Amino acid sequence: MEFAELIKKRYSVRAYKADAVEEDKLQQVLEAARLAPTAANRQPFRIIVIHTAGREAELRRIYDRGWFAQAPLLLCACGIPAKTWSRSDGKNYNDVDVSIVMDHMVLAATDVGLGTCWVAAFNPAAARQVLGLPDGVEPIAFTPLGYSADQPRPKERKALSELVRYEKW
Ligand SMILES: Cc1cc2nc3c(=O)[nH]c(=O)nc-3n(C[C@H](O)[C@H](O)[C@H](O)COP(=O)(O)O)c2cc1C
């Protein structure tokens, strides 16, 4: 798919079919994560692949929406801040690194016909417990991964004139 078409096609899917995700498609999504750029190439992230079947109630402790555990798979993008590059003033870039990884996966999923939805409004304590995360590994975002059972809505976006400044604010 052309990139311009791909970024128009991606939308937040909030209803999923029960259809299985083919292993080769999952691997394409994970490979897109692996190829993501990270600051100083530290690669301070881990992706957790979660099979939802039979675990729906437990997983909804993480984010209580009917669609959260509806797809056959959930992905959790985690960061490891202590292994992340920091700027000279101390700013740690882990959220940036993990966001790029997440977006690579979301776009790769769109490219192979799968739906996703960024989820950041989850309960981090429940996520830590359900996924057994060790200290130092921070869950940043989740997405279901599966076939969409809903329809894209028109994109509501600000005009470029509001979003872009040339040369100076
Ligand atoms: C960092 C981030 C966090 C988000 N967290 C949630 C969330 O917790 N729950 C949810 O339903 N959507 C979440 N979204 C999806 C946004 O609401 C959605 O991307 C936005 O409304 C634009 O719609 P679109 O993705 O369909 O183009 C999140 C998106 C981003 C980028």
Short mmCIF file of C-alpha atoms and ligand atoms in Angstrom, two decimals:
data_model
loop_
_atom_site.label_atom_id
_atom_site.label_comp_id
_atom_site.label_asym_id
_atom_site.label_seq_id
_atom_site.Cartn_x
_atom_site.Cartn_y
_atom_site.Cartn_z
CA MET A 1 0.00 0.00 0.00
CA GLU A 2 1.19 3.53 -0.73
CA PHE A 3 2.23 5.34 2.42
CA ALA A 4 -0.24 8.21 1.82
CA GLU A 5 -3.07 5.68 1.50
CA LEU A 6 -1.87 3.73 4.55
CA ILE A 7 -1.95 6.70 6.91
CA LYS A 8 -5.42 7.65 5.69
CA LYS A 9 -6.64 4.10 6.12
CA ARG A 10 -5.46 3.64 9.72
CA TYR A 11 -8.05 4.44 12.34
CA SER A 12 -8.79 3.47 15.91
CA VAL A 13 -10.70 0.20 15.71
CA ARG A 14 -13.02 -0.33 18.67
CA ALA A 15 -14.80 -3.55 17.61
CA TYR A 16 -13.04 -6.73 16.50
CA LYS A 17 -13.95 -10.05 14.88
CA ALA A 18 -12.94 -13.28 16.59
CA ASP A 19 -10.98 -14.37 13.48
CA ALA A 20 -7.43 -15.52 14.21
CA VAL A 21 -4.45 -13.37 13.25
CA GLU A 22 -2.20 -15.28 10.88
CA GLU A 23 1.27 -15.96 12.29
CA ASP A 24 3.04 -14.35 9.31
CA LYS A 25 1.05 -11.14 9.79
CA LEU A 26 1.91 -11.05 13.49
CA GLN A 27 5.57 -11.52 12.58
CA GLN A 28 5.39 -8.64 10.06
CA VAL A 29 3.98 -6.38 12.77
CA LEU A 30 6.71 -7.44 15.23
CA GLU A 31 9.42 -6.99 12.60
CA ALA A 32 8.21 -3.41 12.08
CA ALA A 33 8.75 -2.87 15.81
CA ARG A 34 12.24 -4.33 15.59
CA LEU A 35 13.19 -1.97 12.75
CA ALA A 36 11.97 1.16 14.53
CA PRO A 37 14.58 3.81 15.24
CA THR A 38 15.43 4.49 18.89
CA ALA A 39 17.62 7.18 20.41
CA ALA A 40 21.29 6.13 20.17
CA ASN A 41 19.94 2.76 18.91
CA ARG A 42 19.53 1.58 22.50
CA GLN A 43 16.35 -0.40 21.64
CA PRO A 44 15.05 -0.01 25.22
CA PHE A 45 11.67 -1.63 24.63
CA ARG A 46 9.93 -4.95 24.85
CA ILE A 47 6.71 -6.05 23.16
CA ILE A 48 4.44 -8.44 25.01
CA VAL A 49 2.16 -10.55 22.80
CA ILE A 50 -0.94 -11.61 24.73
CA HIS A 51 -3.45 -14.22 23.56
CA THR A 52 -6.84 -13.08 24.81
CA ALA A 53 -8.84 -16.32 24.52
CA GLY A 54 -10.21 -17.31 27.92
CA ARG A 55 -8.49 -14.36 29.63
CA GLU A 56 -10.99 -11.62 28.70
CA ALA A 57 -12.13 -10.85 32.26
CA GLU A 58 -8.58 -10.73 33.62
CA LEU A 59 -7.41 -8.53 30.74
CA ARG A 60 -10.31 -6.14 31.19
CA ARG A 61 -8.87 -5.32 34.61
CA ILE A 62 -6.22 -3.50 32.58
CA TYR A 63 -8.70 -1.47 30.52
CA ASP A 64 -12.39 -1.99 31.08
CA ARG A 65 -13.85 -1.76 27.60
CA GLY A 66 -15.71 -4.59 25.89
CA TRP A 67 -13.49 -4.34 22.81
CA PHE A 68 -10.14 -4.32 24.67
CA ALA A 69 -9.84 -8.12 24.82
CA GLN A 70 -12.14 -8.84 21.85
CA ALA A 71 -9.40 -9.35 19.25
CA PRO A 72 -7.45 -12.62 19.48
CA LEU A 73 -4.26 -10.72 20.34
CA LEU A 74 -3.24 -7.76 22.46
CA LEU A 75 0.14 -6.11 22.19
CA CYS A 76 1.73 -4.21 25.03
CA ALA A 77 4.63 -1.89 24.21
CA CYS A 78 6.87 -1.52 27.24
CA GLY A 79 9.81 0.77 27.88
CA ILE A 80 12.96 0.32 29.94
CA PRO A 81 13.82 3.88 30.98
CA ALA A 82 17.11 2.92 32.66
CA LYS A 83 18.44 1.59 29.34
CA THR A 84 17.28 4.66 27.38
CA TRP A 85 19.33 7.55 26.02
CA SER A 86 18.90 10.82 27.94
CA ARG A 87 19.64 14.33 26.69
CA SER A 88 22.35 16.43 28.36
CA ASP A 89 19.71 18.14 30.53
CA GLY A 90 18.50 14.74 31.79
CA LYS A 91 15.37 14.37 29.64
CA ASN A 92 14.80 10.65 29.16
CA TYR A 93 13.49 9.70 25.69
CA ASN A 94 11.88 6.37 26.56
CA ASP A 95 8.31 7.48 25.83
CA VAL A 96 9.46 8.75 22.43
CA ASP A 97 11.30 5.52 21.59
CA VAL A 98 8.34 3.35 22.59
CA SER A 99 5.85 5.57 20.75
CA ILE A 100 7.79 5.17 17.51
CA VAL A 101 7.87 1.39 18.02
CA MET A 102 4.15 1.40 18.68
CA ASP A 103 3.39 3.47 15.61
CA HIS A 104 5.53 1.18 13.43
CA MET A 105 3.41 -1.75 14.64
CA VAL A 106 0.13 0.11 14.13
CA LEU A 107 1.03 1.08 10.56
CA ALA A 108 2.37 -2.38 9.72
CA ALA A 109 -0.87 -3.87 11.04
CA THR A 110 -2.87 -1.53 8.80
CA ASP A 111 -0.71 -2.57 5.86
CA VAL A 112 -1.61 -6.25 6.34
CA GLY A 113 -5.31 -5.51 6.85
CA LEU A 114 -5.41 -5.67 10.65
CA GLY A 115 -7.03 -3.21 13.04
CA THR A 116 -5.46 -1.58 16.07
CA CYS A 117 -6.25 1.07 18.66
CA TRP A 118 -3.71 2.85 20.81
CA VAL A 119 -4.67 2.49 24.46
CA ALA A 120 -2.93 4.64 27.03
CA ALA A 121 -5.78 5.12 29.52
CA PHE A 122 -5.17 1.71 31.09
CA ASN A 123 -4.64 0.88 34.76
CA PRO A 124 -0.84 0.55 35.10
CA ALA A 125 -0.98 -1.34 38.42
CA ALA A 126 -3.33 -3.93 36.91
CA ALA A 127 -1.13 -4.17 33.79
CA ARG A 128 1.97 -4.76 35.92
CA GLN A 129 0.22 -7.48 37.89
CA VAL A 130 -1.53 -9.28 35.03
CA LEU A 131 1.60 -9.25 32.82
CA GLY A 132 4.05 -9.94 35.66
CA LEU A 133 6.25 -7.00 34.67
CA PRO A 134 9.61 -6.80 36.46
CA ASP A 135 10.73 -3.55 38.11
CA GLY A 136 12.14 -1.14 35.56
CA VAL A 137 9.87 -2.29 32.74
CA GLU A 138 7.13 0.26 32.14
CA PRO A 139 3.95 -0.43 30.16
CA ILE A 140 3.45 2.52 27.80
CA ALA A 141 0.67 1.52 25.43
CA PHE A 142 -1.54 -1.39 24.45
CA THR A 143 -3.31 -2.23 21.24
CA PRO A 144 -5.66 -5.00 20.30
CA LEU A 145 -4.57 -6.76 17.12
CA GLY A 146 -7.26 -8.32 14.99
CA TYR A 147 -9.73 -7.87 12.18
CA SER A 148 -11.96 -4.86 12.39
CA ALA A 149 -15.68 -5.24 12.99
CA ASP A 150 -16.42 -1.53 12.77
CA GLN A 151 -16.09 1.23 10.21
CA PRO A 152 -13.71 4.18 9.98
CA ARG A 153 -15.11 7.56 10.92
CA PRO A 154 -14.26 10.78 9.11
CA LYS A 155 -10.93 12.12 10.38
CA GLU A 156 -11.33 15.21 12.52
CA ARG A 157 -8.08 17.08 12.31
CA LYS A 158 -7.01 20.70 12.71
CA ALA A 159 -5.96 22.62 9.63
CA LEU A 160 -2.25 22.65 8.82
CA SER A 161 -2.32 26.42 9.26
CA GLU A 162 -3.08 25.86 12.94
CA LEU A 163 -0.51 23.12 13.41
CA VAL A 164 2.50 24.42 11.54
CA ARG A 165 4.71 27.46 12.04
CA TYR A 166 7.37 28.36 9.50
CA GLU A 167 10.71 29.57 10.81
CA LYS A 168 9.33 31.16 14.02
CA TRP A 169 6.38 30.68 16.41
C1 LIG B 1 -1.00 8.17 22.78
C2 LIG B 1 -2.42 7.76 22.47
C3 LIG B 1 -3.21 7.25 23.46
C4 LIG B 1 -4.53 6.83 23.19
N1 LIG B 1 -5.25 6.22 24.17
C5 LIG B 1 -6.50 5.79 23.89
C6 LIG B 1 -7.26 5.10 24.89
O1 LIG B 1 -6.81 4.89 26.00
N2 LIG B 1 -8.51 4.66 24.55
C7 LIG B 1 -9.04 4.85 23.29
O2 LIG B 1 -10.16 4.41 23.06
N3 LIG B 1 -8.33 5.50 22.33
C8 LIG B 1 -7.09 5.97 22.59
N4 LIG B 1 -6.35 6.59 21.62
C9 LIG B 1 -6.93 6.76 20.26
C10 LIG B 1 -7.27 8.22 19.96
O3 LIG B 1 -8.45 8.58 20.64
C11 LIG B 1 -7.45 8.35 18.44
O4 LIG B 1 -6.23 8.04 17.80
C12 LIG B 1 -7.87 9.76 18.00
O5 LIG B 1 -9.14 10.07 18.51
C13 LIG B 1 -7.92 9.90 16.47
O6 LIG B 1 -8.78 8.93 15.90
P1 LIG B 1 -8.24 7.87 14.83
O7 LIG B 1 -7.16 7.06 15.51
O8 LIG B 1 -9.44 7.00 14.52
O9 LIG B 1 -7.71 8.60 13.64
C14 LIG B 1 -5.05 7.01 21.87
C15 LIG B 1 -4.22 7.52 20.87
C16 LIG B 1 -2.94 7.89 21.14
C17 LIG B 1 -2.06 8.39 20.03
#
